């Protein structure tokens, strides 16, 4: 296909102008953000402890709201309205999981998470809800340990899921002993957040290292969930987890606006067995391209025996390579959104 470069430029300019116009910050918040708990005292109290039902979307989202609120002062220097807070990646992605139905019970045995049932329920059988668990409890406990939020994490009780309780941890000491690496990496991130000398690029490096360590736990413990999903959805999960590994070395900026743009490329519903590709009709061009790219990445990764990842990591140690990659990605995003 031949594109007139001038037309492409014009198109890109129009798209970026329209993005700038429609950039009201609160429109980019995840679903139910405003209504969810925003401080620890918004949760129920029992015997002097706060009780968080981390298997309820609104309550889990509230933990992110507290995280974002309490770390806002450290990100003020980068942009107003907390827009450049790197922790946005977590709730924005969780919001996508919620509104695409990915947190509901995939076994269909309960109404957990279903539109017609208990919509806010996060199913312990949902691969997405399980993976996200380690991207919510660990960042939350670690922020408490870093002294950034005014309460001790030991004043909070996290309710266990209805089954498979052994797969999770519920307090600072048990998370440290079961998942020491992830707790350590999130602690390191917050230490750098607190340090006035940290640059934005430094913080990106540490947030991705922490993110990566949380995903490693999930990658090991929840493969058994894939049997509840159609083949295309299970492959998407596998490819997505791999892709996120590849996003870490170039330090993709997990800020509010970027995450929102990027997420438009992810499938807006659970994939079913008839979604064979290469083109899925009710998905946008951007979403189809993303699925194809993820599939391609998985093939490359597999055939090179992970050598591609090592090479990628090495290349992305160079600042100039990271910058180039992010610019290309930005360009593609603007064309496709
Ligand atoms: C989920 O949490 C919200 C906010 O605390 C609460 O209003 C709602 O009743 C809870 N739902 C369930 C099923 O626990
Ligand atoms: C943090 O939360 C408090 C209480 O809800 C609110 O008054 C304050 O404006 C919030 N700060 C930011 C930066 O969002
Ligand atoms: C932390 O959790 C572990 C395992 O769930 C439990 O045995 C322990 O008593 C808890 N510790 C505190 C301080 O609540």
Coordinates of C-alpha atoms and ligand atoms in Angstrom, one line a residue:
X1 CA 0.0 0.0 0.0
X2 CA 1.4 3.4 -1.0
X3 CA 0.8 6.2 1.5
X4 CA 1.4 9.8 0.6
X5 CA 3.8 10.9 3.4
X6 CA 2.1 14.3 3.6
X7 CA -1.3 12.7 4.2
X8 CA 0.2 10.4 6.9
X9 CA 1.7 13.4 8.7
X10 CA -1.5 15.3 8.5
X11 CA -3.4 12.4 9.8
X12 CA -0.9 12.0 12.7
X13 CA -1.1 15.7 13.5
X14 CA -4.9 15.6 13.5
X15 CA -4.9 12.5 15.7
X16 CA -2.5 14.0 18.2
X17 CA -4.5 17.3 18.2
X18 CA -7.7 15.4 19.0
X19 CA -5.9 13.5 21.7
X20 CA -4.8 16.7 23.3
X21 CA -8.3 18.1 23.2
X22 CA -10.0 15.1 24.8
X23 CA -7.4 14.8 27.5
X24 CA -9.6 15.6 30.5
X25 CA -7.7 13.7 33.2
X26 CA -10.7 12.2 35.1
X27 CA -12.0 10.6 31.9
X28 CA -8.9 8.4 31.9
X29 CA -9.5 6.9 35.3
X30 CA -10.4 3.2 35.5
X31 CA -14.1 2.3 36.0
X32 CA -15.5 3.0 39.5
X33 CA -12.4 5.0 40.4
X34 CA -14.4 7.9 42.0
X35 CA -16.7 5.6 44.0
X36 CA -14.0 3.3 45.4
X37 CA -12.4 3.8 48.8
X38 CA -9.8 6.5 48.7
X39 CA -8.3 6.2 52.2
X40 CA -7.8 3.4 54.6
X41 CA -10.5 4.7 56.9
X42 CA -13.0 4.1 54.1
X43 CA -12.7 0.4 54.7
X44 CA -14.6 -1.6 57.4
X45 CA -13.0 -1.9 60.8
X46 CA -13.2 -4.9 63.0
X47 CA -11.4 -5.4 66.3
X48 CA -9.3 -2.3 65.6
X49 CA -8.1 -3.6 62.2
X50 CA -9.1 -2.5 58.7
X51 CA -10.6 -5.3 56.6
X52 CA -10.0 -5.2 52.9
X53 CA -11.8 -7.6 50.7
X54 CA -9.1 -7.8 48.0
X55 CA -11.4 -10.1 46.0
X56 CA -13.8 -7.2 45.4
X57 CA -12.9 -5.0 42.4
X58 CA -13.9 -1.8 44.2
X59 CA -11.9 -2.6 47.3
X60 CA -8.8 -3.7 45.3
X61 CA -9.1 -0.5 43.2
X62 CA -9.3 1.5 46.4
X63 CA -5.8 0.1 47.4
X64 CA -4.5 1.6 44.2
X65 CA -6.3 4.8 44.9
X66 CA -4.5 5.1 48.2
X67 CA -1.2 4.2 46.6
X68 CA -1.6 6.9 43.9
X69 CA -2.8 9.4 46.4
X70 CA 0.0 8.9 48.9
X71 CA 2.8 8.9 46.3
X72 CA 1.4 11.9 44.4
X73 CA 3.7 14.3 46.1
X74 CA 6.8 12.6 44.8
X75 CA 5.6 12.8 41.2
X76 CA 4.4 16.4 41.3
X77 CA 7.8 17.6 40.0
X78 CA 7.2 15.7 36.7
X79 CA 3.7 17.0 35.8
X80 CA 0.5 18.3 37.4
X81 CA -2.6 16.3 38.4
X82 CA -0.4 13.2 39.2
X83 CA -0.5 12.3 35.5
X84 CA 3.1 11.1 35.5
X85 CA 2.8 8.9 38.5
X86 CA 4.2 5.6 37.3
X87 CA 1.9 3.6 39.4
X88 CA -1.0 4.4 37.1
X89 CA -0.1 1.4 35.0
X90 CA -1.5 -0.9 37.7
X91 CA -5.1 0.4 38.2
X92 CA -5.5 1.4 34.5
X93 CA -4.7 -2.2 33.5
X94 CA -6.8 -3.6 36.2
X95 CA -9.7 -1.4 35.0
X96 CA -9.3 -2.9 31.5
X97 CA -9.4 -6.4 33.0
X98 CA -12.6 -5.5 34.8
X99 CA -14.5 -3.9 32.0
X100 CA -13.6 -6.6 29.5
X101 CA -15.0 -9.3 31.8
X102 CA -11.6 -10.9 32.5
X103 CA -12.0 -10.9 36.3
X104 CA -15.2 -13.0 36.3
X105 CA -15.3 -16.7 37.0
X106 CA -14.1 -18.4 33.8
X107 CA -15.4 -21.9 34.9
X108 CA -19.0 -20.5 34.8
X109 CA -19.7 -22.3 38.0
X110 CA -20.5 -19.2 40.0
X111 CA -21.9 -15.7 39.2
X112 CA -18.7 -14.1 40.5
X113 CA -17.9 -11.1 38.4
X114 CA -20.8 -11.6 36.0
X115 CA -22.9 -8.7 34.7
X116 CA -26.0 -10.5 35.9
X117 CA -24.5 -11.7 39.2
X118 CA -22.0 -10.3 41.6
X119 CA -20.3 -7.8 39.2
X120 CA -17.6 -6.6 41.7
X121 CA -16.5 -10.1 42.7
X122 CA -13.0 -11.1 41.5
X123 CA -12.8 -14.8 40.8
X124 CA -9.9 -16.8 42.3
X125 CA -10.2 -18.9 39.1
X126 CA -9.6 -15.9 36.9
X127 CA -6.0 -16.0 35.7
X128 CA -6.1 -12.2 35.4
X129 CA -7.3 -11.7 38.9
X130 CA -4.7 -14.0 40.3
X131 CA -1.8 -12.4 38.4
X132 CA -3.1 -9.0 39.4
X133 CA -3.1 -10.0 43.1
X134 CA 0.6 -9.9 43.2
X135 CA 0.6 -6.5 41.5
X136 CA -1.7 -5.2 44.2
X137 CA -0.9 -6.7 47.6
X138 CA 2.8 -6.5 47.2
X139 CA 3.0 -2.9 46.1
X140 CA 0.6 -2.0 48.9
X141 CA 2.4 -3.8 51.7
X142 CA 5.7 -2.4 50.5
X143 CA 4.5 1.1 50.4
X144 CA 3.4 0.7 54.0
X145 CA 6.9 -0.6 54.9
X146 CA 8.5 2.3 53.2
X147 CA 6.6 4.6 55.5
X148 CA 4.9 6.4 52.7
X149 CA 1.3 5.7 53.8
X150 CA 0.6 6.8 57.4
X151 CA -0.5 3.3 58.6
X152 CA 1.3 0.1 59.4
X153 CA 0.4 -2.7 57.0
X154 CA -0.1 -4.8 60.1
X155 CA -3.3 -2.8 60.9
X156 CA -4.9 -4.2 57.8
X157 CA -6.4 -7.7 57.3
X158 CA -6.8 -8.9 53.7
X159 CA -9.6 -11.4 53.3
X160 CA -8.5 -14.7 51.7
X161 CA -10.2 -16.1 48.5
X162 CA -12.8 -18.9 48.9
X163 CA -10.3 -21.5 47.8
X164 CA -6.6 -22.0 47.0
X165 CA -5.6 -19.8 49.9
X166 CA -2.1 -21.3 50.0
X167 CA -1.3 -19.7 46.7
X168 CA -1.4 -16.2 48.1
X169 CA 0.1 -14.2 51.0
X170 CA -1.8 -11.9 53.3
X171 CA 0.6 -9.8 55.4
X172 CA 4.1 -8.3 55.4
X173 CA 5.8 -11.2 57.1
X174 CA 4.2 -13.9 55.0
X175 CA 4.7 -12.1 51.8
X176 CA 8.4 -11.6 52.6
X177 CA 8.9 -15.2 53.4
X178 CA 7.0 -16.6 50.4
X179 CA 7.9 -14.0 47.8
X180 CA 11.1 -12.3 49.0
X181 CA 12.3 -11.1 45.7
X182 CA 9.1 -9.2 44.8
X183 CA 8.9 -7.5 48.2
X184 CA 12.5 -6.5 47.9
X185 CA 12.0 -5.0 44.4
X186 CA 8.9 -3.0 45.4
X187 CA 10.8 -1.8 48.5
X188 CA 13.6 -0.6 46.3
X189 CA 11.2 1.2 44.0
X190 CA 9.7 3.2 46.9
X191 CA 13.1 4.0 48.3
X192 CA 13.9 5.6 45.0
X193 CA 10.5 7.3 44.8
X194 CA 11.3 9.0 48.1
X195 CA 14.7 10.1 47.1
X196 CA 14.7 13.6 45.7
X197 CA 17.7 12.8 43.4
X198 CA 15.8 10.1 41.4
X199 CA 15.1 11.0 37.8
X200 CA 12.0 9.9 35.9
X201 CA 14.1 7.4 33.9
X202 CA 15.5 5.9 37.2
X203 CA 12.0 5.5 38.6
X204 CA 10.9 3.8 35.4
X205 CA 13.7 1.3 35.7
X206 CA 12.8 0.4 39.3
X207 CA 9.1 0.2 38.7
X208 CA 9.6 -2.2 35.9
X209 CA 12.0 -4.3 37.9
X210 CA 9.4 -4.5 40.6
X211 CA 6.6 -5.2 38.2
X212 CA 8.7 -8.0 36.6
X213 CA 9.3 -9.6 40.0
X214 CA 5.6 -9.7 40.8
X215 CA 4.8 -11.2 37.4
X216 CA 7.4 -14.0 37.9
X217 CA 5.4 -15.3 40.9
X218 CA 2.2 -15.3 38.9
X219 CA 3.8 -16.9 35.9
X220 CA 4.8 -19.9 38.0
X221 CA 1.7 -20.4 40.1
X222 CA -1.2 -20.0 37.8
X223 CA -0.6 -21.8 34.6
X224 CA -3.2 -24.3 35.6
X225 CA -5.9 -21.6 35.1
X226 CA -5.5 -21.6 31.3
X227 CA -7.6 -24.7 31.0
X228 CA -10.7 -22.6 31.8
X229 CA -10.2 -20.4 28.7
X230 CA -10.6 -20.8 25.0
X231 CA -7.4 -21.5 23.1
X232 CA -7.2 -18.0 21.6
X233 CA -7.7 -16.4 25.1
X234 CA -5.2 -18.7 26.7
X235 CA -2.7 -17.9 24.0
X236 CA -3.3 -14.3 24.4
X237 CA -2.6 -14.6 28.1
X238 CA 0.6 -16.4 27.5
X239 CA 1.7 -13.9 24.8
X240 CA 0.7 -10.9 26.9
X241 CA 2.7 -12.0 29.8
X242 CA 5.7 -12.4 27.5
X243 CA 5.1 -9.1 25.9
X244 CA 5.1 -7.4 29.3
X245 CA 8.5 -8.9 29.9
X246 CA 9.7 -7.2 26.7
X247 CA 8.2 -3.9 27.6
X248 CA 10.3 -3.7 30.8
X249 CA 13.8 -3.2 29.3
X250 CA 12.8 -0.2 27.1
X251 CA 11.0 1.3 30.2
X252 CA 7.6 1.9 28.7
X253 CA 6.2 4.9 30.7
X254 CA 3.3 3.6 32.6
X255 CA 1.7 7.1 33.1
X256 CA -2.0 7.7 33.0
X257 CA -2.3 9.1 29.4
X258 CA 0.1 6.6 27.8
X259 CA -1.5 3.6 29.5
X260 CA -4.9 4.7 28.2
X261 CA -3.6 5.1 24.6
X262 CA -1.8 1.8 24.7
X263 CA -4.7 -0.1 26.1
X264 CA -6.9 0.7 23.2
X265 CA -4.9 -1.9 21.4
X266 CA -6.0 -4.7 23.8
X267 CA -9.0 -6.9 23.0
X268 CA -12.1 -5.4 24.5
X269 CA -13.7 -8.8 25.4
X270 CA -12.5 -12.3 26.3
X271 CA -11.5 -14.2 23.2
X272 CA -13.6 -17.2 22.3
X273 CA -12.7 -20.3 20.3
X274 CA -14.0 -18.9 17.0
X275 CA -11.6 -16.0 17.2
X276 CA -9.0 -17.7 15.0
X277 CA -7.5 -14.6 13.3
X278 CA -5.7 -13.3 11.5
X279 CA -8.5 -10.7 11.5
X280 CA -11.2 -10.8 14.2
X281 CA -14.1 -8.8 12.8
X282 CA -15.4 -7.0 15.8
X283 CA -11.9 -5.9 17.0
X284 CA -10.4 -2.7 15.7
X285 CA -7.4 -2.7 13.3
X286 CA -5.2 -1.6 16.1
X287 CA -6.4 -4.5 18.3
X288 CA -5.9 -7.0 15.5
X289 CA -2.4 -5.7 14.8
X290 CA -1.5 -6.0 18.5
X291 CA -2.7 -9.6 18.6
X292 CA -0.7 -10.5 15.5
X293 CA 2.4 -8.8 16.9
X294 CA 2.1 -10.6 20.3
X295 CA 1.8 -13.9 18.4
X296 CA 4.8 -13.1 16.3
X297 CA 6.8 -12.1 19.4
X298 CA 6.0 -15.4 21.0
X299 CA 7.2 -17.3 17.9
X300 CA 10.5 -15.4 17.8
X301 CA 11.0 -15.9 21.5
X302 CA 10.4 -19.6 21.2
X303 CA 12.4 -20.3 18.1
X304 CA 15.4 -18.3 19.3
X305 CA 15.3 -20.1 22.7
X306 CA 14.9 -16.8 24.6
X307 CA 18.1 -15.5 23.0
X308 CA 15.9 -12.8 21.5
X309 CA 15.1 -11.6 25.0
X310 CA 18.7 -11.5 26.1
X311 CA 19.6 -9.5 22.9
X312 CA 16.7 -7.2 23.5
X313 CA 17.7 -6.5 27.1
X314 CA 21.3 -5.8 26.0
X315 CA 20.2 -3.5 23.3
X316 CA 17.8 -1.6 25.6
X317 CA 20.6 -0.9 28.1
X318 CA 21.5 1.9 25.6
X319 CA 19.5 5.0 26.3
X320 CA 19.5 5.9 22.6
X321 CA 17.9 2.6 21.7
X322 CA 15.2 3.0 24.3
X323 CA 14.4 6.4 23.1
X324 CA 14.2 5.3 19.5
X325 CA 11.9 2.3 20.5
X326 CA 9.6 4.5 22.4
X327 CA 9.4 7.1 19.6
X328 CA 8.5 4.4 17.1
X329 CA 5.9 3.0 19.4
X330 CA 4.5 6.5 20.0
X331 CA 4.3 7.0 16.2
X332 CA 2.5 3.7 15.7
X333 CA 0.1 4.4 18.5
X334 CA -0.9 7.7 17.0
X335 CA -1.5 6.1 13.6
X336 CA -3.5 3.3 14.9
X337 CA -5.7 4.7 17.6
Ligands
LIG1 C1 -17.5 -4.5 47.2 O1 -16.9 -3.3 47.8 C2 -17.7 -2.2 47.7 C3 -16.9 -1.0 48.3 O2 -16.4 -1.3 49.6 C4 -19.1 -2.4 48.5 O3 -19.9 -1.3 48.3 C5 -19.7 -3.7 47.9 O4 -20.9 -4.0 48.6 C6 -18.8 -4.8 47.9 N1 -19.4 -6.0 47.2 C7 -19.3 -7.2 47.7 C8 -20.1 -8.2 46.9 O5 -18.7 -7.4 48.7
LIG2 C1 -5.6 12.5 48.4 O1 -6.8 12.2 49.1 C2 -7.3 13.2 50.0 C3 -8.5 12.6 50.8 O2 -9.4 11.9 50.0 C4 -7.7 14.4 49.1 O3 -8.2 15.4 49.8 C5 -6.5 14.8 48.3 O4 -6.8 15.9 47.4 C6 -5.9 13.7 47.5 N1 -4.6 14.1 46.9 C7 -4.3 13.9 45.6 C8 -3.0 14.4 45.2 O5 -5.0 13.3 44.9
LIG3 C1 0.5 -13.5 58.4 O1 0.0 -14.6 57.6 C2 0.4 -15.8 58.0 C3 0.0 -16.8 56.9 O2 -1.2 -16.5 56.4 C4 -0.1 -16.2 59.4 O3 0.3 -17.4 59.8 C5 0.4 -15.1 60.3 O4 -0.1 -15.3 61.6 C6 0.1 -13.7 59.9 N1 0.8 -12.8 60.7 C7 0.2 -11.7 61.2 C8 1.1 -10.8 62.0 O5 -1.0 -11.5 61.1

